């Protein structure tokens, strides 16, 4: 039976879209191109062989006359530049209405309801902020009051940070679930509630990536539902289950790093995952199979922190593991590599950037070539439908 594998390199955009200024971005945004320039070229031999260097002039990424994959550029239809919007569109769902953002903090009545329902006694923050900065600034007050730190960004996110040595992790998750319910009930149209646990490591507030959880609005219908509804398996690796609010997913496993996500993807491709341990239900799911992986470090650790050098190293690490994955691909597998938005670490600001994304489509029997410019990230869902159905 046919199988599809989607690997999303989170935030690896390849150029500002024409409406980027509507999203407070500059036309110079081009995450991959600028990271390549900053690092005086990158070593990405596997993606180069697939045709990544043919899409644009990326420093250090050679063009090839015989690409092993079909390659192209996808332009987002949805009105957004966030993780949820990007992933939903990849899975076939267009978001006509942008998610709400709160550049002045969340409304007083929302915060008051959150305090009442969680019984947390009070909150700190309620401003747009960098997550690493705000936990450093408010850590002492957090320890003194035990109030959660609440903040947002240019994206549609309600983020709750706590030191889990002060507030237990399960309490944080419970508060996030309460916030999700308040936001949905009140029609606030907020894309994600994000649990941001941290600890003091050598006296410095340090976020614990493996314990992060995202509580997204639930999508209406995606290709994940289509595959699940015919009895197929949908395996989410990384934060995929959070992005889709578990909808359309049969098995899922969180990861603490790109390396862990890539190793798990290799296991999934080799049919070595212990699926019974990561299944939602005590139910047998058969074929076809969709393996859906998000690699978040490029965005979370490097894009948002303006670390172009770290971003480049992360891409080189991904490419090494892609070589292993490609070697395990069978004739019945379709591998798609893409991104969900940009987060250019070389331009001013720390927010996502409104960018087009690359797409690489690989199968051993498919002749490589130029797909050109494609309207919509939902072309990924179309490729998978044509392959599986």
Coordinates of C-alpha atoms in Angstrom, one line a residue:
X1 CA 0.0 0.0 0.0
X2 CA 1.1 3.6 -0.7
X3 CA 2.7 5.6 2.1
X4 CA 3.5 9.4 2.3
X5 CA 6.0 11.1 4.5
X6 CA 5.9 14.9 5.1
X7 CA 8.8 16.6 6.8
X8 CA 8.3 20.2 7.7
X9 CA 11.5 22.2 8.3
X10 CA 9.9 24.7 10.5
X11 CA 10.3 28.3 9.2
X12 CA 12.6 27.6 6.3
X13 CA 11.0 30.2 4.0
X14 CA 12.6 31.2 0.7
X15 CA 11.5 34.8 0.1
X16 CA 9.0 37.4 1.1
X17 CA 5.6 37.2 -0.4
X18 CA 4.2 40.3 -2.2
X19 CA 1.9 41.1 0.7
X20 CA 4.6 40.9 3.3
X21 CA 4.3 44.5 4.5
X22 CA 0.7 43.7 5.5
X23 CA 2.3 41.4 8.1
X24 CA 4.9 43.9 9.2
X25 CA 7.7 42.2 7.2
X26 CA 10.3 43.6 4.8
X27 CA 10.8 42.4 1.2
X28 CA 14.4 41.5 2.1
X29 CA 13.1 38.5 4.1
X30 CA 14.4 35.2 2.8
X31 CA 15.2 32.8 5.5
X32 CA 17.2 30.2 3.6
X33 CA 19.0 32.6 1.3
X34 CA 20.1 34.9 4.1
X35 CA 21.1 32.0 6.3
X36 CA 23.2 30.7 3.5
X37 CA 24.8 34.1 2.9
X38 CA 25.5 34.6 6.6
X39 CA 27.3 31.2 6.8
X40 CA 29.2 31.7 3.5
X41 CA 27.3 28.7 2.1
X42 CA 25.9 25.5 3.7
X43 CA 26.6 21.9 3.2
X44 CA 23.3 20.3 2.3
X45 CA 24.2 17.6 -0.3
X46 CA 21.1 15.5 0.0
X47 CA 18.7 18.4 -0.5
X48 CA 21.0 19.8 -3.3
X49 CA 20.7 16.4 -5.1
X50 CA 16.9 16.7 -4.8
X51 CA 17.0 20.1 -6.5
X52 CA 16.9 22.7 -3.6
X53 CA 19.7 24.7 -5.2
X54 CA 17.8 24.9 -8.5
X55 CA 14.9 26.9 -6.9
X56 CA 17.0 30.0 -6.3
X57 CA 20.6 31.2 -6.1
X58 CA 21.4 30.1 -2.6
X59 CA 25.1 30.6 -1.7
X60 CA 26.8 27.2 -1.5
X61 CA 23.8 25.2 -2.8
X62 CA 24.8 24.1 -6.3
X63 CA 22.4 23.6 -9.1
X64 CA 22.0 20.1 -10.6
X65 CA 21.1 19.1 -14.1
X66 CA 19.6 15.8 -12.9
X67 CA 17.6 16.5 -9.7
X68 CA 16.3 13.4 -7.9
X69 CA 13.1 15.1 -6.9
X70 CA 10.5 17.5 -8.2
X71 CA 11.1 20.9 -6.8
X72 CA 9.3 24.2 -6.6
X73 CA 8.1 27.2 -4.7
X74 CA 4.8 27.4 -2.9
X75 CA 2.9 30.6 -2.1
X76 CA 0.5 30.7 0.8
X77 CA -3.2 31.3 0.2
X78 CA -4.1 31.6 3.8
X79 CA -3.9 34.9 5.6
X80 CA -1.2 34.3 8.1
X81 CA 2.4 33.5 8.8
X82 CA 2.1 31.2 11.8
X83 CA 2.7 27.5 12.4
X84 CA -1.0 26.5 12.6
X85 CA -2.0 28.3 9.4
X86 CA 0.9 26.9 7.5
X87 CA 0.5 23.3 8.6
X88 CA -3.3 23.4 8.1
X89 CA -2.8 24.6 4.6
X90 CA -0.1 21.9 3.9
X91 CA -2.8 19.5 5.0
X92 CA -5.4 21.0 2.6
X93 CA -7.3 23.5 4.8
X94 CA -7.2 27.2 3.7
X95 CA -7.7 29.8 6.5
X96 CA -9.6 32.6 4.9
X97 CA -9.8 34.6 8.1
X98 CA -6.6 35.4 9.9
X99 CA -6.2 34.4 13.5
X100 CA -6.5 37.3 16.0
X101 CA -3.4 38.9 17.5
X102 CA -3.1 41.1 20.6
X103 CA -0.3 43.7 20.1
X104 CA -1.4 45.5 23.3
X105 CA -1.9 42.4 25.4
X106 CA -5.1 40.4 26.1
X107 CA -8.3 42.1 27.2
X108 CA -8.9 42.7 30.9
X109 CA -12.0 40.5 30.9
X110 CA -10.2 37.6 29.4
X111 CA -7.4 37.7 32.0
X112 CA -9.9 38.1 34.8
X113 CA -11.7 35.0 33.7
X114 CA -8.5 33.1 33.4
X115 CA -7.5 34.0 36.9
X116 CA -10.9 33.1 38.2
X117 CA -11.1 29.7 36.5
X118 CA -7.5 28.6 37.2
X119 CA -7.5 30.1 40.8
X120 CA -3.9 31.2 40.1
X121 CA -4.6 34.4 42.1
X122 CA -2.9 36.7 39.5
X123 CA -0.7 36.8 36.5
X124 CA 2.5 38.6 35.3
X125 CA 3.2 40.1 32.0
X126 CA 0.3 40.2 29.5
X127 CA 2.4 41.9 26.9
X128 CA 4.0 40.9 23.5
X129 CA 7.5 39.7 24.3
X130 CA 10.3 37.4 23.5
X131 CA 9.9 34.2 25.5
X132 CA 13.5 34.0 26.6
X133 CA 13.6 37.7 27.6
X134 CA 10.3 37.8 29.5
X135 CA 11.1 34.8 31.7
X136 CA 14.5 36.4 32.6
X137 CA 12.8 39.7 33.4
X138 CA 9.9 38.3 35.5
X139 CA 11.5 35.2 37.0
X140 CA 12.1 36.8 40.4
X141 CA 8.5 38.1 40.6
X142 CA 7.3 34.7 39.5
X143 CA 9.2 33.0 42.3
X144 CA 7.9 35.5 44.8
X145 CA 4.2 35.5 43.8
X146 CA 3.9 32.0 42.0
X147 CA 1.8 33.8 39.4
X148 CA 2.1 32.5 35.8
X149 CA 3.9 34.6 33.2
X150 CA 1.5 35.3 30.3
X151 CA 2.7 36.8 27.0
X152 CA 2.0 36.9 23.3
X153 CA 3.8 37.8 20.1
X154 CA 3.1 39.0 16.5
X155 CA 1.5 35.5 16.1
X156 CA -1.9 34.5 17.4
X157 CA -0.6 32.8 20.6
X158 CA -1.5 32.9 24.3
X159 CA 1.7 31.7 26.0
X160 CA 2.0 30.6 29.7
X161 CA 5.4 30.3 31.2
X162 CA 6.2 28.9 34.6
X163 CA 9.2 27.5 36.5
X164 CA 8.1 23.9 37.0
X165 CA 10.1 23.8 40.3
X166 CA 7.5 26.3 41.5
X167 CA 4.4 25.3 39.6
X168 CA 4.0 21.6 38.7
X169 CA 4.0 20.8 35.0
X170 CA 0.6 19.2 35.2
X171 CA -0.8 22.4 36.7
X172 CA 0.7 24.3 33.8
X173 CA -1.0 22.0 31.3
X174 CA -4.3 22.3 33.2
X175 CA -4.1 26.1 33.0
X176 CA -3.5 25.9 29.3
X177 CA -6.5 23.7 28.8
X178 CA -8.6 26.2 30.8
X179 CA -7.3 29.0 28.7
X180 CA -8.1 27.1 25.5
X181 CA -11.7 26.6 26.7
X182 CA -12.1 30.3 27.6
X183 CA -10.7 31.5 24.3
X184 CA -13.0 29.1 22.3
X185 CA -16.0 29.9 24.3
X186 CA -15.4 33.7 24.0
X187 CA -14.8 33.6 20.3
X188 CA -11.4 35.2 20.6
X189 CA -10.1 33.3 17.5
X190 CA -6.6 32.6 19.0
X191 CA -4.7 30.0 17.2
X192 CA -2.7 28.4 20.0
X193 CA -2.2 28.3 23.7
X194 CA 1.4 27.3 24.4
X195 CA 2.7 25.8 27.6
X196 CA 6.2 27.2 28.1
X197 CA 7.8 25.4 31.1
X198 CA 11.3 26.4 32.2
X199 CA 13.7 25.7 35.0
X200 CA 16.7 27.5 36.5
X201 CA 19.8 25.9 35.1
X202 CA 23.0 27.4 36.5
X203 CA 20.9 30.2 37.8
X204 CA 19.5 31.1 34.3
X205 CA 15.9 30.6 33.3
X206 CA 16.0 28.0 30.6
X207 CA 13.0 26.7 28.6
X208 CA 12.4 22.9 28.6
X209 CA 11.6 22.2 24.9
X210 CA 10.6 18.6 25.4
X211 CA 7.8 19.6 27.8
X212 CA 6.3 22.4 25.7
X213 CA 2.8 21.7 24.6
X214 CA 0.6 23.6 22.0
X215 CA -3.2 23.7 22.4
X216 CA -4.5 24.6 19.0
X217 CA -7.9 25.4 17.7
X218 CA -9.3 22.3 16.0
X219 CA -9.2 22.3 12.2
X220 CA -12.5 21.5 10.3
X221 CA -11.2 18.9 7.8
X222 CA -7.8 17.9 6.4
X223 CA -6.2 15.1 4.5
X224 CA -5.3 13.6 7.8
X225 CA -9.1 13.0 8.4
X226 CA -9.4 11.5 4.9
X227 CA -6.6 8.9 5.6
X228 CA -7.9 8.1 9.1
X229 CA -11.5 7.8 7.9
X230 CA -10.5 5.0 5.5
X231 CA -8.7 3.1 8.2
X232 CA -5.2 4.4 7.5
X233 CA -2.6 5.4 10.0
X234 CA -1.6 9.0 10.6
X235 CA 1.6 9.2 12.7
X236 CA 2.4 12.7 14.1
X237 CA 6.0 13.3 15.1
X238 CA 7.0 16.4 17.0
X239 CA 4.3 19.0 17.7
X240 CA 2.0 17.7 14.9
X241 CA -0.7 16.4 17.3
X242 CA -0.8 19.7 19.0
X243 CA -1.1 21.7 15.8
X244 CA -4.0 19.6 14.7
X245 CA -5.5 19.3 18.2
X246 CA -5.2 15.5 17.7
X247 CA -7.8 15.6 14.9
X248 CA -7.2 13.1 12.1
X249 CA -4.2 11.6 14.0
X250 CA -4.1 8.0 15.1
X251 CA -0.6 7.9 16.6
X252 CA 1.7 10.6 18.0
X253 CA 4.9 11.2 19.8
X254 CA 6.4 14.4 21.1
X255 CA 10.1 15.2 20.6
X256 CA 12.7 17.3 22.5
X257 CA 14.9 18.1 19.5
X258 CA 15.2 17.9 15.8
X259 CA 17.6 15.0 16.2
X260 CA 15.1 13.0 18.1
X261 CA 12.4 13.8 15.6
X262 CA 14.6 12.7 12.7
X263 CA 15.5 9.4 14.4
X264 CA 11.9 8.7 15.1
X265 CA 11.0 9.5 11.5
X266 CA 13.6 7.0 10.4
X267 CA 12.1 4.4 12.8
X268 CA 8.6 5.1 11.4
X269 CA 9.8 4.8 7.8
X270 CA 11.5 1.4 8.7
X271 CA 8.3 0.3 10.5
X272 CA 10.2 0.1 13.8
X273 CA 8.0 2.4 15.9
X274 CA 6.2 0.7 18.8
X275 CA 2.8 1.9 17.5
X276 CA 0.8 0.4 20.3
X277 CA 2.6 2.6 22.8
X278 CA 1.8 5.9 20.9
X279 CA -1.7 5.0 19.7
X280 CA -4.7 7.1 20.8
X281 CA -7.2 4.3 20.8
X282 CA -7.1 0.5 21.3
X283 CA -7.9 0.1 17.7
X284 CA -6.2 -1.4 14.7
X285 CA -5.3 1.0 11.9
X286 CA -4.0 -0.4 8.6
X287 CA -2.9 1.2 5.3
X288 CA -2.4 3.7 3.8
X289 CA 0.0 5.5 6.1
X290 CA 0.9 9.2 6.5
X291 CA 4.0 10.0 8.6
X292 CA 4.0 13.7 9.4
X293 CA 7.1 15.3 11.1
X294 CA 7.7 18.8 12.3
X295 CA 11.3 19.9 13.0
X296 CA 10.9 22.9 15.2
X297 CA 14.5 23.8 16.3
X298 CA 15.2 25.9 13.2
X299 CA 12.3 28.1 14.2
X300 CA 12.2 28.0 18.0
X301 CA 15.9 27.9 18.9
X302 CA 17.4 29.8 16.0
X303 CA 15.0 31.8 13.9
X304 CA 13.3 33.5 16.9
X305 CA 16.6 34.1 18.5
X306 CA 18.3 35.7 15.5
X307 CA 20.9 33.0 15.5
X308 CA 21.7 32.5 11.8
X309 CA 24.8 30.4 12.6
X310 CA 22.8 28.0 14.7
X311 CA 20.1 27.9 12.0
X312 CA 22.6 26.9 9.4
X313 CA 24.1 24.1 11.6
X314 CA 20.5 22.8 12.2
X315 CA 19.9 22.6 8.5
X316 CA 23.1 20.7 8.0
X317 CA 22.1 18.2 10.7
X318 CA 18.7 17.7 9.1
X319 CA 20.3 17.1 5.7
X320 CA 22.5 14.3 7.1
X321 CA 19.5 12.5 8.5
X322 CA 17.6 13.0 5.2
X323 CA 20.3 10.9 3.6
X324 CA 19.4 8.0 5.8
X325 CA 15.6 8.5 5.3
X326 CA 16.0 8.7 1.5
X327 CA 17.9 5.4 1.6
X328 CA 15.0 3.8 3.4
X329 CA 12.3 5.0 1.0
X330 CA 10.6 2.3 -1.0
X331 CA 8.9 2.4 -4.4
X332 CA 5.6 2.8 -2.5
X333 CA 6.7 5.9 -0.6
X334 CA 6.3 9.6 -1.4
X335 CA 8.6 11.9 0.5
X336 CA 7.7 15.6 0.7
X337 CA 10.0 18.1 2.3
X338 CA 8.7 21.7 2.9
X339 CA 8.2 24.5 5.4
X340 CA 5.3 26.3 7.0
X341 CA 6.4 30.0 7.0
X342 CA 9.6 32.0 7.4
X343 CA 11.6 33.3 10.5
X344 CA 14.5 35.1 9.0
X345 CA 17.2 35.4 11.8
X346 CA 19.1 38.1 9.8
X347 CA 16.4 40.8 9.7
X348 CA 15.2 43.1 12.5
X349 CA 12.7 41.5 14.9
X350 CA 12.2 38.0 16.3
X351 CA 8.8 37.1 14.8
X352 CA 7.8 34.8 11.9
X353 CA 8.1 36.2 8.4
X354 CA 5.6 36.0 5.6
X355 CA 7.4 34.0 3.1
X356 CA 7.0 31.5 0.3
X357 CA 8.4 28.0 1.0
X358 CA 10.3 25.3 -0.9
X359 CA 8.8 21.9 -1.8
X360 CA 10.7 18.8 -2.7
X361 CA 8.7 15.8 -3.8
X362 CA 10.6 12.5 -4.0
X363 CA 9.9 8.9 -5.1
X364 CA 12.4 6.5 -6.6
X365 CA 10.2 6.1 -9.8
X366 CA 9.4 9.7 -10.3
X367 CA 11.6 11.7 -12.6
X368 CA 12.9 14.9 -11.0
X369 CA 12.1 18.3 -12.4
X370 CA 10.9 21.8 -11.9
X371 CA 7.4 22.3 -10.5
X372 CA 7.7 26.0 -10.9
X373 CA 5.7 28.5 -8.8
X374 CA 2.7 26.8 -7.0
X375 CA -0.2 28.7 -5.5
X376 CA -1.0 27.3 -2.1
X377 CA 0.8 25.2 0.4
X378 CA -2.2 22.8 -0.1
X379 CA -0.4 21.5 -3.1
X380 CA 1.2 19.1 -0.6
X381 CA -2.2 17.7 0.2
X382 CA -3.0 17.4 -3.5
X383 CA 0.3 15.5 -4.1
X384 CA -0.6 13.1 -1.3
X385 CA -4.2 12.6 -2.6
X386 CA -2.9 11.8 -6.1
X387 CA -0.4 9.3 -4.6
X388 CA -2.6 7.5 -2.0
X389 CA -6.1 7.7 -3.4

